[in-house]
Coordinates of C-alpha atoms in Angstrom, one line a residue:
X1 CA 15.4 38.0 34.2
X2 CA 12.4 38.2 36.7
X3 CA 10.4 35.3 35.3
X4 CA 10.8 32.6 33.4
X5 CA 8.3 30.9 30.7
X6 CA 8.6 27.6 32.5
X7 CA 10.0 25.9 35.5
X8 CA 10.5 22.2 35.9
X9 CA 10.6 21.5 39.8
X10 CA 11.7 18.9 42.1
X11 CA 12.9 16.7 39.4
X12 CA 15.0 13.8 39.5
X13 CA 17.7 15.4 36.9
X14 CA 19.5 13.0 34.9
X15 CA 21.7 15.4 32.6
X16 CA 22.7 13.5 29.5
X17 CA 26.4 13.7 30.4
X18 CA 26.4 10.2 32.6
X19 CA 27.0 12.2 35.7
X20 CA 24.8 10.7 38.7
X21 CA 21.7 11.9 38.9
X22 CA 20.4 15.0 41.3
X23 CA 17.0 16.5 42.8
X24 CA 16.4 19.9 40.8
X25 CA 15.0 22.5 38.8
X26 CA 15.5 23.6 35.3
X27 CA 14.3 27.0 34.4
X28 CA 13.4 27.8 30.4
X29 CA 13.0 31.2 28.9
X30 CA 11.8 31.6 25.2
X31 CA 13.6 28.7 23.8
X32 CA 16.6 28.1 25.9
X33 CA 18.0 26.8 29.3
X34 CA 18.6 29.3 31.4
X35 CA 18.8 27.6 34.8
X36 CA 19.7 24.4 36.1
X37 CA 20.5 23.8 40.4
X38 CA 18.2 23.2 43.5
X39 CA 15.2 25.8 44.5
X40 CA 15.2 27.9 41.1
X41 CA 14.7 31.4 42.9
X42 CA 12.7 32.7 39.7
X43 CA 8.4 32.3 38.9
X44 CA 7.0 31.2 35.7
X45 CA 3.9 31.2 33.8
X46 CA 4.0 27.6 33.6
X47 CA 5.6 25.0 37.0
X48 CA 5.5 21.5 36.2
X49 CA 6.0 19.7 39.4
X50 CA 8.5 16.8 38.6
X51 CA 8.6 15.5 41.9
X52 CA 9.7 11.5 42.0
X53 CA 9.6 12.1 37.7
X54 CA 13.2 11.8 35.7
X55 CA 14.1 14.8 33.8
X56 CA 16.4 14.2 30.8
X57 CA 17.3 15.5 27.6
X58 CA 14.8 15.0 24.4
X59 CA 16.3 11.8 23.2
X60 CA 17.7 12.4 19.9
X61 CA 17.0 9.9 17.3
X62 CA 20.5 8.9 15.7
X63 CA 18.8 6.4 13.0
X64 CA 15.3 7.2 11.2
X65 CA 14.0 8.3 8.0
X66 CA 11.3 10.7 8.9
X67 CA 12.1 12.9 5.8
X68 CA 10.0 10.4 3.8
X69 CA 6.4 10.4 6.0
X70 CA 7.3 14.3 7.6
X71 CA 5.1 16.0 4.7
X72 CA 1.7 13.2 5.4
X73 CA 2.3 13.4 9.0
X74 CA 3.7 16.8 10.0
X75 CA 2.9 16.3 14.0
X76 CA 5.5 13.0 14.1
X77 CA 3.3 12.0 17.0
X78 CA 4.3 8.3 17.1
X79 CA 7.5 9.7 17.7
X80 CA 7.4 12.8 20.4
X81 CA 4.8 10.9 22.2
X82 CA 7.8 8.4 23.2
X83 CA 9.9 11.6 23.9
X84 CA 11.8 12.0 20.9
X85 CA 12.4 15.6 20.2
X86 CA 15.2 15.2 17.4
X87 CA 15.2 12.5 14.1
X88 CA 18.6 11.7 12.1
X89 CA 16.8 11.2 8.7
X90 CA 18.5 10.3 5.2
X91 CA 19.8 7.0 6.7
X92 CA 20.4 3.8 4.7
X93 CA 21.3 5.4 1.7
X94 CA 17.5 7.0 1.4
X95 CA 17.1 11.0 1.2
X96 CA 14.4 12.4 -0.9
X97 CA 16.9 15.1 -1.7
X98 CA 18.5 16.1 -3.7
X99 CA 16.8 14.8 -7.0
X100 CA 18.6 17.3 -9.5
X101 CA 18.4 14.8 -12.1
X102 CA 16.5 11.5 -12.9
X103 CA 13.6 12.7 -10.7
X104 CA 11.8 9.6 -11.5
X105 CA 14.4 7.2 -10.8
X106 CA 14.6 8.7 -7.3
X107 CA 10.4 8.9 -6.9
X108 CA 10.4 5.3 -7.5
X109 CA 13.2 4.9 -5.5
X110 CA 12.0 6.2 -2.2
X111 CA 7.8 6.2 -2.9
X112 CA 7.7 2.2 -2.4
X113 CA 8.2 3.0 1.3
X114 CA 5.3 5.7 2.0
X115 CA 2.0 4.2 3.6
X116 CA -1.3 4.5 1.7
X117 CA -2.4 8.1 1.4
X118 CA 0.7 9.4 2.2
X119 CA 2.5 11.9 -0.4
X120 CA 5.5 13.6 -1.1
X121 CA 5.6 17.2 -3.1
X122 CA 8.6 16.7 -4.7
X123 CA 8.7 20.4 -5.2
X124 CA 12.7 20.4 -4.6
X125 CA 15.5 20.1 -6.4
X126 CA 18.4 21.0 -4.2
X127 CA 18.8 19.3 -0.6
X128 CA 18.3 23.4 0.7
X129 CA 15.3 23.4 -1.3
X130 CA 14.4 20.2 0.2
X131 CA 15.0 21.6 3.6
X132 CA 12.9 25.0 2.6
X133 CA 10.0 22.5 2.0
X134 CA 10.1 20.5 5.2
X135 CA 10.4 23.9 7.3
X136 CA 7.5 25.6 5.9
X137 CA 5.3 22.6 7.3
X138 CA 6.8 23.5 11.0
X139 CA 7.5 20.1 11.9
X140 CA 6.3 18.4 14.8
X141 CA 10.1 18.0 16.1
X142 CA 13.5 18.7 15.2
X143 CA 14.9 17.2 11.9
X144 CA 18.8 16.8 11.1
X145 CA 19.4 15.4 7.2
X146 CA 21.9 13.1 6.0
X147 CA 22.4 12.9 2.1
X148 CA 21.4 9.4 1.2
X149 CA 24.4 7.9 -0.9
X150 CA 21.8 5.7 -3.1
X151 CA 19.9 9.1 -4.1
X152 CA 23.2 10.3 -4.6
X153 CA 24.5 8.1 -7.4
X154 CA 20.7 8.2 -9.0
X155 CA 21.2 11.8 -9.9
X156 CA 24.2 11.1 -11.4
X157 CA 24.0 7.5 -12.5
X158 CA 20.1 6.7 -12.7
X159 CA 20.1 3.2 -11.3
X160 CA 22.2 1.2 -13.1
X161 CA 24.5 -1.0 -11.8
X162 CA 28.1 -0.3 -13.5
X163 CA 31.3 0.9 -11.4
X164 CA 31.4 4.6 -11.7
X165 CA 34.0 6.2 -14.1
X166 CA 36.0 8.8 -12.1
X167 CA 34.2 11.4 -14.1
X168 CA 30.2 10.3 -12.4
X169 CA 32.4 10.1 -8.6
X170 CA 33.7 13.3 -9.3
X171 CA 30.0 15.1 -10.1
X172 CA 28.8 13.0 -6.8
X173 CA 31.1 14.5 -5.2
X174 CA 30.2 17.8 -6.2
X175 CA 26.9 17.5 -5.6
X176 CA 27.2 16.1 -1.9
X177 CA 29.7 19.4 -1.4
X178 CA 26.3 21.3 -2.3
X179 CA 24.3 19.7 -0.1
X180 CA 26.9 19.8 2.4
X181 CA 26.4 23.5 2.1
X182 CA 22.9 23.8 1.9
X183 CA 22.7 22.5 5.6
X184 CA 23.5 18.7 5.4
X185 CA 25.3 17.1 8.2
X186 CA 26.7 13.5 6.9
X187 CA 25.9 11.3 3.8
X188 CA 25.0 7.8 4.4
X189 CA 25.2 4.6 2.7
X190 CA 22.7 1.8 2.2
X191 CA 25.0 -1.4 0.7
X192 CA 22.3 -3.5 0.8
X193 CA 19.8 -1.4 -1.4
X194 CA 20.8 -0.8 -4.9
X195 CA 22.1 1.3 -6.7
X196 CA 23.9 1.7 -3.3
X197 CA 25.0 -1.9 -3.6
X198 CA 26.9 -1.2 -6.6
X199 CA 29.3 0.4 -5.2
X200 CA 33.2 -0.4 -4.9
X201 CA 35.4 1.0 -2.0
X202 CA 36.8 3.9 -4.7
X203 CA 33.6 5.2 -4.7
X204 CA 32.5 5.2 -1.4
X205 CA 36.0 6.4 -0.4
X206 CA 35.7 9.3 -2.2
X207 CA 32.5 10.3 -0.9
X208 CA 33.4 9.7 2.4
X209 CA 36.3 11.9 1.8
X210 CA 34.0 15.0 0.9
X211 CA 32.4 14.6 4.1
X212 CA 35.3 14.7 6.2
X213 CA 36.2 18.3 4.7
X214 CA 33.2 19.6 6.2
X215 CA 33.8 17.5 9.5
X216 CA 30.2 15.6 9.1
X217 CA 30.1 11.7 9.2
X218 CA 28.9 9.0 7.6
X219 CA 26.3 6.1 8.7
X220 CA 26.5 3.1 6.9
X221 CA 23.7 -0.2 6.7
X222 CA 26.2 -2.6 5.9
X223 CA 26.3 -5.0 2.7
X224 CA 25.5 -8.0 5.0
X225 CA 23.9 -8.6 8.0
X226 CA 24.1 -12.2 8.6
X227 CA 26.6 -14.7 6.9
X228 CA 28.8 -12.5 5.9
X229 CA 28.4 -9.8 8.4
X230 CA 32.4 -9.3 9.5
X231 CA 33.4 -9.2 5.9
X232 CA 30.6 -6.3 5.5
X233 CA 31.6 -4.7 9.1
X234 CA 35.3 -4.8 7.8
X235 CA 34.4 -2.9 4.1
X236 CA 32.9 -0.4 6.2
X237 CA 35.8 -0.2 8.8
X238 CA 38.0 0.7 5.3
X239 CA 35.9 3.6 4.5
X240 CA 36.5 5.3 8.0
X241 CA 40.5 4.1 7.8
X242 CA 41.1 5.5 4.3
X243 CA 39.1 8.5 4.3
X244 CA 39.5 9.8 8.1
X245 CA 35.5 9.9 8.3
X246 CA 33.8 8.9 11.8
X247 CA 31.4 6.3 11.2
X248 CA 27.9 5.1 12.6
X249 CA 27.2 2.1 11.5
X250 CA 23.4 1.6 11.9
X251 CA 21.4 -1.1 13.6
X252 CA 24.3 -3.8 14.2
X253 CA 22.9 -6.7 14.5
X254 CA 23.3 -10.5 13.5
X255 CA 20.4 -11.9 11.3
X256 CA 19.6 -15.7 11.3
X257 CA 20.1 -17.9 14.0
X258 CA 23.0 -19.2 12.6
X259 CA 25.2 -16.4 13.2
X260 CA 24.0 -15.4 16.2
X261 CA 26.9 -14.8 18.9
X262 CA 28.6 -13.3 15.6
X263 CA 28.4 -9.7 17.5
X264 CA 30.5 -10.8 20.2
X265 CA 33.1 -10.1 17.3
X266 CA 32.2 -7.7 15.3
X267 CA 32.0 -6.1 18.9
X268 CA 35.3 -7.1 19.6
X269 CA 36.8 -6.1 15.9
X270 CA 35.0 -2.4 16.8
X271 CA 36.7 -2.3 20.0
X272 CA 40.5 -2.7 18.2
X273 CA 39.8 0.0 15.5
X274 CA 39.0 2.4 18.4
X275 CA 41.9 1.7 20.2
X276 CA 44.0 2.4 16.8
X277 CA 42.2 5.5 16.6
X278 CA 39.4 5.2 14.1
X279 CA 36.1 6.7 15.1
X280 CA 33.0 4.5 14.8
X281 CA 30.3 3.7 17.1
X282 CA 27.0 1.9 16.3
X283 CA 22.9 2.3 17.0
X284 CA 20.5 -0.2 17.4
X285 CA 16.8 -0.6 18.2
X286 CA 15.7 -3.0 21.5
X287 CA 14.0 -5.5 19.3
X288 CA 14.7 -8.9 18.2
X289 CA 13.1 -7.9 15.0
X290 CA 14.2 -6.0 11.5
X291 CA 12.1 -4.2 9.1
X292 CA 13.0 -3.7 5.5
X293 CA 11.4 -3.1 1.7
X294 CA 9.8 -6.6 0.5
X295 CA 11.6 -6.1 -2.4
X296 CA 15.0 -6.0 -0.4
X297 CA 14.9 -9.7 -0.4
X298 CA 15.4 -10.0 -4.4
X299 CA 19.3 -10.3 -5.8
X300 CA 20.6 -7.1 -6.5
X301 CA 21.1 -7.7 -10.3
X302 CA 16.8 -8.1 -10.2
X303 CA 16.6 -3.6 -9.7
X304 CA 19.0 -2.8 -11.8
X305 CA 17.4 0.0 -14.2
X306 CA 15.2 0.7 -11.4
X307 CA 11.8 0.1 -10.4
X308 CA 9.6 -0.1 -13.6
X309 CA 12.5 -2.2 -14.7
X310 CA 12.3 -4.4 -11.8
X311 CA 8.7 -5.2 -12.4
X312 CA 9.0 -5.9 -15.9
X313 CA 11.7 -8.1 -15.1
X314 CA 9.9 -10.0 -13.0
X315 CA 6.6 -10.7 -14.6
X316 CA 9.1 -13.1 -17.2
X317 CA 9.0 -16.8 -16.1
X318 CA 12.8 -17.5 -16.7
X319 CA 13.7 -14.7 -14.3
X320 CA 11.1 -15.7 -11.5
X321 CA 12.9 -19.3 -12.0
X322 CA 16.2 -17.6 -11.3
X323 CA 15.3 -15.7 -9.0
X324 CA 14.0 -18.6 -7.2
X325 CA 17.1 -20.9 -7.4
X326 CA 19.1 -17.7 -6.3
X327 CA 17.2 -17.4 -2.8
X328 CA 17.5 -21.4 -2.8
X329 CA 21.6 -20.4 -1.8
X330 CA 22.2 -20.9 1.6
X331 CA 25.7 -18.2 1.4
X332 CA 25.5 -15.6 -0.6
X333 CA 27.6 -12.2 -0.5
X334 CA 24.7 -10.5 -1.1
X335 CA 22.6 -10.4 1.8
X336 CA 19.5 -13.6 1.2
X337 CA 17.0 -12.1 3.9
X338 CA 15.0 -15.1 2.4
X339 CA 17.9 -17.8 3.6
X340 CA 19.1 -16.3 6.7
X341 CA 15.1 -15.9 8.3
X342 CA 12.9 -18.4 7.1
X343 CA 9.8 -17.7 5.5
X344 CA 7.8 -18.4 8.5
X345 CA 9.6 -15.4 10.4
X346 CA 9.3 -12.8 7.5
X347 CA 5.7 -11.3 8.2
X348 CA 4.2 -8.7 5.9
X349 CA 2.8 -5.5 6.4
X350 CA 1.8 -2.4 5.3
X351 CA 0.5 -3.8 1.9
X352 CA -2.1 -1.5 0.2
X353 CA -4.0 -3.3 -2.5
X354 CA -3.5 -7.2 -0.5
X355 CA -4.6 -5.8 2.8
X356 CA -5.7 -9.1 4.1
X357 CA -2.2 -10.3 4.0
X358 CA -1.1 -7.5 6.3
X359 CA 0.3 -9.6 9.4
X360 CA 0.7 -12.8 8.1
X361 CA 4.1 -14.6 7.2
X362 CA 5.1 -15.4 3.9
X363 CA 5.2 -19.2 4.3
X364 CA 1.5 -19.1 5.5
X365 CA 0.3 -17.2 2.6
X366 CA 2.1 -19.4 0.2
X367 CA 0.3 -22.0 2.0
X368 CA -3.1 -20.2 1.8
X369 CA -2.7 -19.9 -2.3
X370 CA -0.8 -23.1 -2.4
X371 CA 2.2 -21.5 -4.4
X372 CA 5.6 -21.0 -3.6
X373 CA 6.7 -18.1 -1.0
X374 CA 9.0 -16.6 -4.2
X375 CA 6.0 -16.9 -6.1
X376 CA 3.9 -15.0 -3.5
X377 CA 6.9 -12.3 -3.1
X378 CA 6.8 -11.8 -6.7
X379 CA 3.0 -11.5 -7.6
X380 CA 2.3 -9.0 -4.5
X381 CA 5.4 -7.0 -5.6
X382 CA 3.3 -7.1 -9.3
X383 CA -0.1 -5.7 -7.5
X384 CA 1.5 -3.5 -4.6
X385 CA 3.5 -1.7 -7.0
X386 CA 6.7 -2.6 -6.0
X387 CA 5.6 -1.3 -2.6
X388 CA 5.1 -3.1 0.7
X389 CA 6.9 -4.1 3.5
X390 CA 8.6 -7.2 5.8
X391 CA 9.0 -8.0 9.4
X392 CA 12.0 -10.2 10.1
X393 CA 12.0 -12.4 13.3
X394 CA 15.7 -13.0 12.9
X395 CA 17.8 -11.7 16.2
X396 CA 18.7 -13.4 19.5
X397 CA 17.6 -11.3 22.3
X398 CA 21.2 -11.8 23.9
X399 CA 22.7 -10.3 20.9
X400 CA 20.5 -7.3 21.4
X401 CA 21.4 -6.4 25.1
X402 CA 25.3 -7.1 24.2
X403 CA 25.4 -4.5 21.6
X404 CA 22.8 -2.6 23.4
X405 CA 25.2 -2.9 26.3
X406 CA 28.4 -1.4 24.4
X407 CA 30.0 1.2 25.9
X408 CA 29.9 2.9 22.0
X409 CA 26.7 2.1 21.5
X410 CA 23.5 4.5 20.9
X411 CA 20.0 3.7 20.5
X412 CA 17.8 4.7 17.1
X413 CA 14.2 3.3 16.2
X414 CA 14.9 2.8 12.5
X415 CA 11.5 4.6 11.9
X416 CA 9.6 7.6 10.9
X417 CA 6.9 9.6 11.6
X418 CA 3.4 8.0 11.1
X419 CA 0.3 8.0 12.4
X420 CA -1.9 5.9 15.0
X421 CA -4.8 6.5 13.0
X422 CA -2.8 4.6 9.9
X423 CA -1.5 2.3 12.3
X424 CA 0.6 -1.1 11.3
X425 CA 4.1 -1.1 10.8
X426 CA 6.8 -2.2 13.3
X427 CA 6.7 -1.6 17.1
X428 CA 9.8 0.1 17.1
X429 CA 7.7 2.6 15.9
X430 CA 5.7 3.6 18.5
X431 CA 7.6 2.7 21.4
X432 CA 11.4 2.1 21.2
X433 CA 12.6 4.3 23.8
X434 CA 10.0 3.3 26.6
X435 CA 11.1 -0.5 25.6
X436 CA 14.8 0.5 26.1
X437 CA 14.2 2.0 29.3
X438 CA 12.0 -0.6 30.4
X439 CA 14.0 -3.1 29.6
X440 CA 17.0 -1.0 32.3
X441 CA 14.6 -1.3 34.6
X442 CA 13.4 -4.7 34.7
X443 CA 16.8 -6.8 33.7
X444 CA 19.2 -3.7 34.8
X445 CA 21.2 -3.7 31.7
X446 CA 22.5 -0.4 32.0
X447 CA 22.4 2.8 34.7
X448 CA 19.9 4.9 34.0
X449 CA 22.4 7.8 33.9
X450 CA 24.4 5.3 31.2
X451 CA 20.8 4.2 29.3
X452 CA 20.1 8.7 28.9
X453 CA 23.4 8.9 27.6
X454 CA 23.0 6.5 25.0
X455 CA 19.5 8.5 24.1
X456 CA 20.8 12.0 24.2
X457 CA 24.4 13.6 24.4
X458 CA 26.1 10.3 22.7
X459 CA 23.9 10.7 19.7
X460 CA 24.2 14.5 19.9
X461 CA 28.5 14.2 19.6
X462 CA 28.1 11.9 16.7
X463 CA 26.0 14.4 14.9
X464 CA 27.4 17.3 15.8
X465 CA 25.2 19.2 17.4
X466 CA 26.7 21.0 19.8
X467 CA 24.4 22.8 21.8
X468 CA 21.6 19.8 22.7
X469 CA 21.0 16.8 24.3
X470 CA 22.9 18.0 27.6
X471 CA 20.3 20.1 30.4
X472 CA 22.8 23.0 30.9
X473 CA 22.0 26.5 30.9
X474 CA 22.4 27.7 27.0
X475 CA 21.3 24.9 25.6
X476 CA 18.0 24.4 23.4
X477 CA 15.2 23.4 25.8
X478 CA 14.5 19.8 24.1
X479 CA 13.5 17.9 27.7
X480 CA 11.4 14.7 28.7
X481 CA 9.8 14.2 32.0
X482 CA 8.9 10.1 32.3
X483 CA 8.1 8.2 35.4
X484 CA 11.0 5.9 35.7
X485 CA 8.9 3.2 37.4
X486 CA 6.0 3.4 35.1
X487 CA 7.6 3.9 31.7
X488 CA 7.0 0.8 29.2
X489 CA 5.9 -0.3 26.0
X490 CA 2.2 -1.2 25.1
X491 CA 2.0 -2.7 22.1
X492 CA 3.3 -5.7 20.1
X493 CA 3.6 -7.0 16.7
X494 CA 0.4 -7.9 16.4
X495 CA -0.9 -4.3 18.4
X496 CA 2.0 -2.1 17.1
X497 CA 0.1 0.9 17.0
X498 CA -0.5 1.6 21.2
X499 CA 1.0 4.5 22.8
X500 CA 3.4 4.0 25.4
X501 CA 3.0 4.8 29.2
X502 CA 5.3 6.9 31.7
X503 CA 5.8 9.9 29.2
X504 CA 4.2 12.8 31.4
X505 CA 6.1 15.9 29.7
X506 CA 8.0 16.5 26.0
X507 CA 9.1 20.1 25.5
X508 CA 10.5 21.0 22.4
X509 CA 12.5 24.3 21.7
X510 CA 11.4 25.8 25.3
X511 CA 7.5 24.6 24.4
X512 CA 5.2 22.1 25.9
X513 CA 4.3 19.6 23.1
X514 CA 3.1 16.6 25.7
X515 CA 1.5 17.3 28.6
X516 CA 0.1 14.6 30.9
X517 CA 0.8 11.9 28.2
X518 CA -1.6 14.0 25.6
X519 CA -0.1 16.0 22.3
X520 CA -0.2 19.4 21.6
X521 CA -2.2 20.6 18.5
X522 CA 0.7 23.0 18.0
X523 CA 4.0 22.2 16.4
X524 CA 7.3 23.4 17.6
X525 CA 10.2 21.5 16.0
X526 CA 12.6 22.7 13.5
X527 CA 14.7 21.5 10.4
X528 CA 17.9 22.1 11.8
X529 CA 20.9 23.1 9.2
X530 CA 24.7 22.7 9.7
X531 CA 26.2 25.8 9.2
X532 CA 30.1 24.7 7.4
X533 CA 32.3 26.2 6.4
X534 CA 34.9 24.0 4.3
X535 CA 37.9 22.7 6.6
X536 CA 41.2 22.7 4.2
X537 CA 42.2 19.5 5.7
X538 CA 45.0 17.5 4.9
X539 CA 44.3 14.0 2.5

């Protein structure tokens, strides 16, 4: 080994294990680590002087749903452009795969979330063929696949909203044991989305079962975030007790001000499972903000059938008047987005057809056409489709830096791959990891050794991947080179779509893919598969 394809030198190394940070180099050949120490004694066709410049593992995306925007916008470059080099995708219950049976059911299900222009080939069936699909694009950065529990029970199911017989968990559960084999790492579930909000603990026990044979995990977005987010937290806690399966439970948070102070406790309720033994950590994004389907803040009862259903449902005036008294409730167990934010703090966006309201919160565009906010939910859900989406000012920005703060806590944007030139959308997702560590820097929340673990090996255990997120020799090159002091978010919810500053350098798989802040044409990422083999392990 005489030379080397690159050589980072004079870095400020911060590893991804938590150990203190050094002065070093790190030497890549093809697409591998090959050295890591002071004064690397071999040349290179490329040196990239990191002198006073933090070199860390990519950071590894635990929570987004790229899978859905991958095939429109191949190069992800919202995403590596903040130094992501690896997406989680198929969280919340979502995966585009597999659709084996009512194919429409699941197009409707998943199509209300793609941006204008923006396609998916459905040329799948099977979660491998799903995976074949995504690979022959060469994304712009690695991809790891959950199988989305609501896709799930489509296929087998279609959306209605009936417990399932033991006969429809049983061909779930074969079909996630497929999947499982085609190269899936985990399933997750989405309780606040039907049909995933159907559910009963059977089911979802069951599933959760099937994962732990093949020693994946399971992420869950819990069936309440607000009022009755313990009594949510504590279903999910079930799952992880009664089937053995680790669990990520994704962007903990408490909505509506309210309950805010409530994740002191679900915090501490965490804490006592783990000391019992029961393996669950959490994610969350640096923002005091959600961002969800506009049609997530109807009852659950109002998509049962589906989508085409939903809006034939709710063209009828005696089902808008329920509708209406129903997001009048001030508790609910069902999540009411409506009644735990306020109107005047859910903002749409990303509305095709009523551009103009892109931006604007409900409450003033109720005010604008001198109707009622249900009415204005309802007739744009009519005209968009049943697309469109919602910002949610509903956090306390002391609830975000406790849970941020967690010792078993990770951090995951909750976005996908887009594009600047389509813009809109959430800030999260341009600019969630130079938020996070500018928000180290400037209130000192965290060591910066602590803030790169939280962004690279932590998420890299959960998953399972064994052999990134860590700069040791043998390991996939996936690295970042930021400036510490510089490193920041541009843009805000009026501006979302601004790159970040401070990323100088993203290598993915051993190749440069940012240099000086600017994007490579070429794409190096990879879908990356679990290889299994099926653990005989005791119930």
């Amino acid at each position: 080994m005489e030379r080397l394809d690159i050589v980072i030198k004079n870095g400020v190394i911060v590893d991804g294990t938590g150990n203190p940070w050094f002065y070093g180099d790190i030497g890549i050949l093809n697409d591998k680590i090959v050295y890591v120490g002071r004064s690397c004694p071999y040349k290179a066709d490329n040196i990239i002087d990191a002198r006073g410049l933090i070199v860390t593992p990519g950071f590894i995306d635990i929570h987004n749903h790229s899978d859905i925007t991958i095939f429109s916008f191949p190069e992800a470059e919202n995403l590596v452009l903040q130094g992501v080099t690896t997406v989680v995708c198929g969280n919340c219950g979502f995966s585009p795969a597999p659709a084996l049976n009512n194919t429409s059911d699941i197009k409707d299900f998943i199509e209300p979330f793609l941006p204008e222009g923006a396609k998916l080939p459905w040329s799948w069936g099977s979660l491998g063929l799903f995976l074949n699909a995504v690979e022959s694009i060469r994304p712009g950065l690695n991809m790891v696949q959950l199988i989305g529990h609501g896709t799930l029970r489509i296929n087998i199911m279609g959306f209605k909203a009936d417990r399932a017989s033991e006969d429809e968990i049983n061909a779930m559960v074969r079909v996630l044991r497929d999947s499982l084999n085609e190269g899936g790492w985990g399933l997750s579930f989405g309780l606040l989305y039907p049909p995933g909000a159907y559910a009963e603990l059977k089911e979802l026990v069951a599933l959760a079962r099937a994962v732990r044979e093949y020693s994946g995990f399971c992420s869950i977005h819990l069936r309440n975030e607000s009022s009755y987010m313990i009594e949510a937290l504590l279903e999910a806690l079930k799952i992880s007790v009664n089937s053995g399966t680790p669990l990520e439970i994704s962007h903990h948070k408490a909505a509506g001000k309210e309950n805010w102070g409530l994740v002191k406790t679900s915090l501490e309720i965490i804490r006592h499972y783990r000391s019992m033994g029961v393996d669950v950590t959490v994610d969350v994004y640096p923002y005091t903000a959600g961002c969800t389907s506009l049609s997530a803040l109807l009852p659950p009862w109002v998509h049962e059938g589906g989508l085409q259903a939903l809006l034939e449902r709710i063209r009828k005036p005696e089902i808008r008047e329920r509708i209406a008294k129903e997001l009048k409730m001030y508790h609910t167990t069902w999540e009411n987005l409506a009644r735990a934010t306020g109107w005047e703090n859910i903002i749409l966006t990303n509305l095709k057809t009523h551009k103009e309201y892109n931006g604007k919160s409900i409450l003033e565009v109720a005010n604008m056409l001198r109707c009622s906010p249900v009415d204005v939910i309802l007739d744009i859900l009519l005209d968009e489709n049943g697309s469109g989406e919602i910002i949610l000012h509903s956090m306390s920005e002391h609830d975000v830096e406790l849970v941020i703060r967690s010792e078993f806590s990770m951090i995951g944007s909750d976005s996908w791959a887009w594009s600047y030139n389509v813009g809109g959308g959430h800030p999260r997702m341009y600019a969630t990891y130079p938020r996070f560590f500018r928000m180290v820097r400037e209130r000192k929340i965290l060591t910066l050794e602590k803030a790169i673990l939280k962004t690279s090996s932590m998420p890299a255990w959960r998953i399972g991947l064994l052999d990134r997120g860590i700069l040791r020799p043998g390991f996939y090159a996936d690295i970042v080179v930021f400036d510490f002091n510089e490193i920041k978010d541009m843009n805000d919810y009026a501006n979302p779509a601004v790159p970040p500053k401070g990323i100088k350098y993203v290598i993915i798989n051993g190749k440069i893919t940012v240099e000086n802040g600017r994007l490579s044409s070429e794409r190096h990422g990879r879908v990356l598969r679990r290889k299994v083999r099926e653990l005989k392990l005791s119930s």
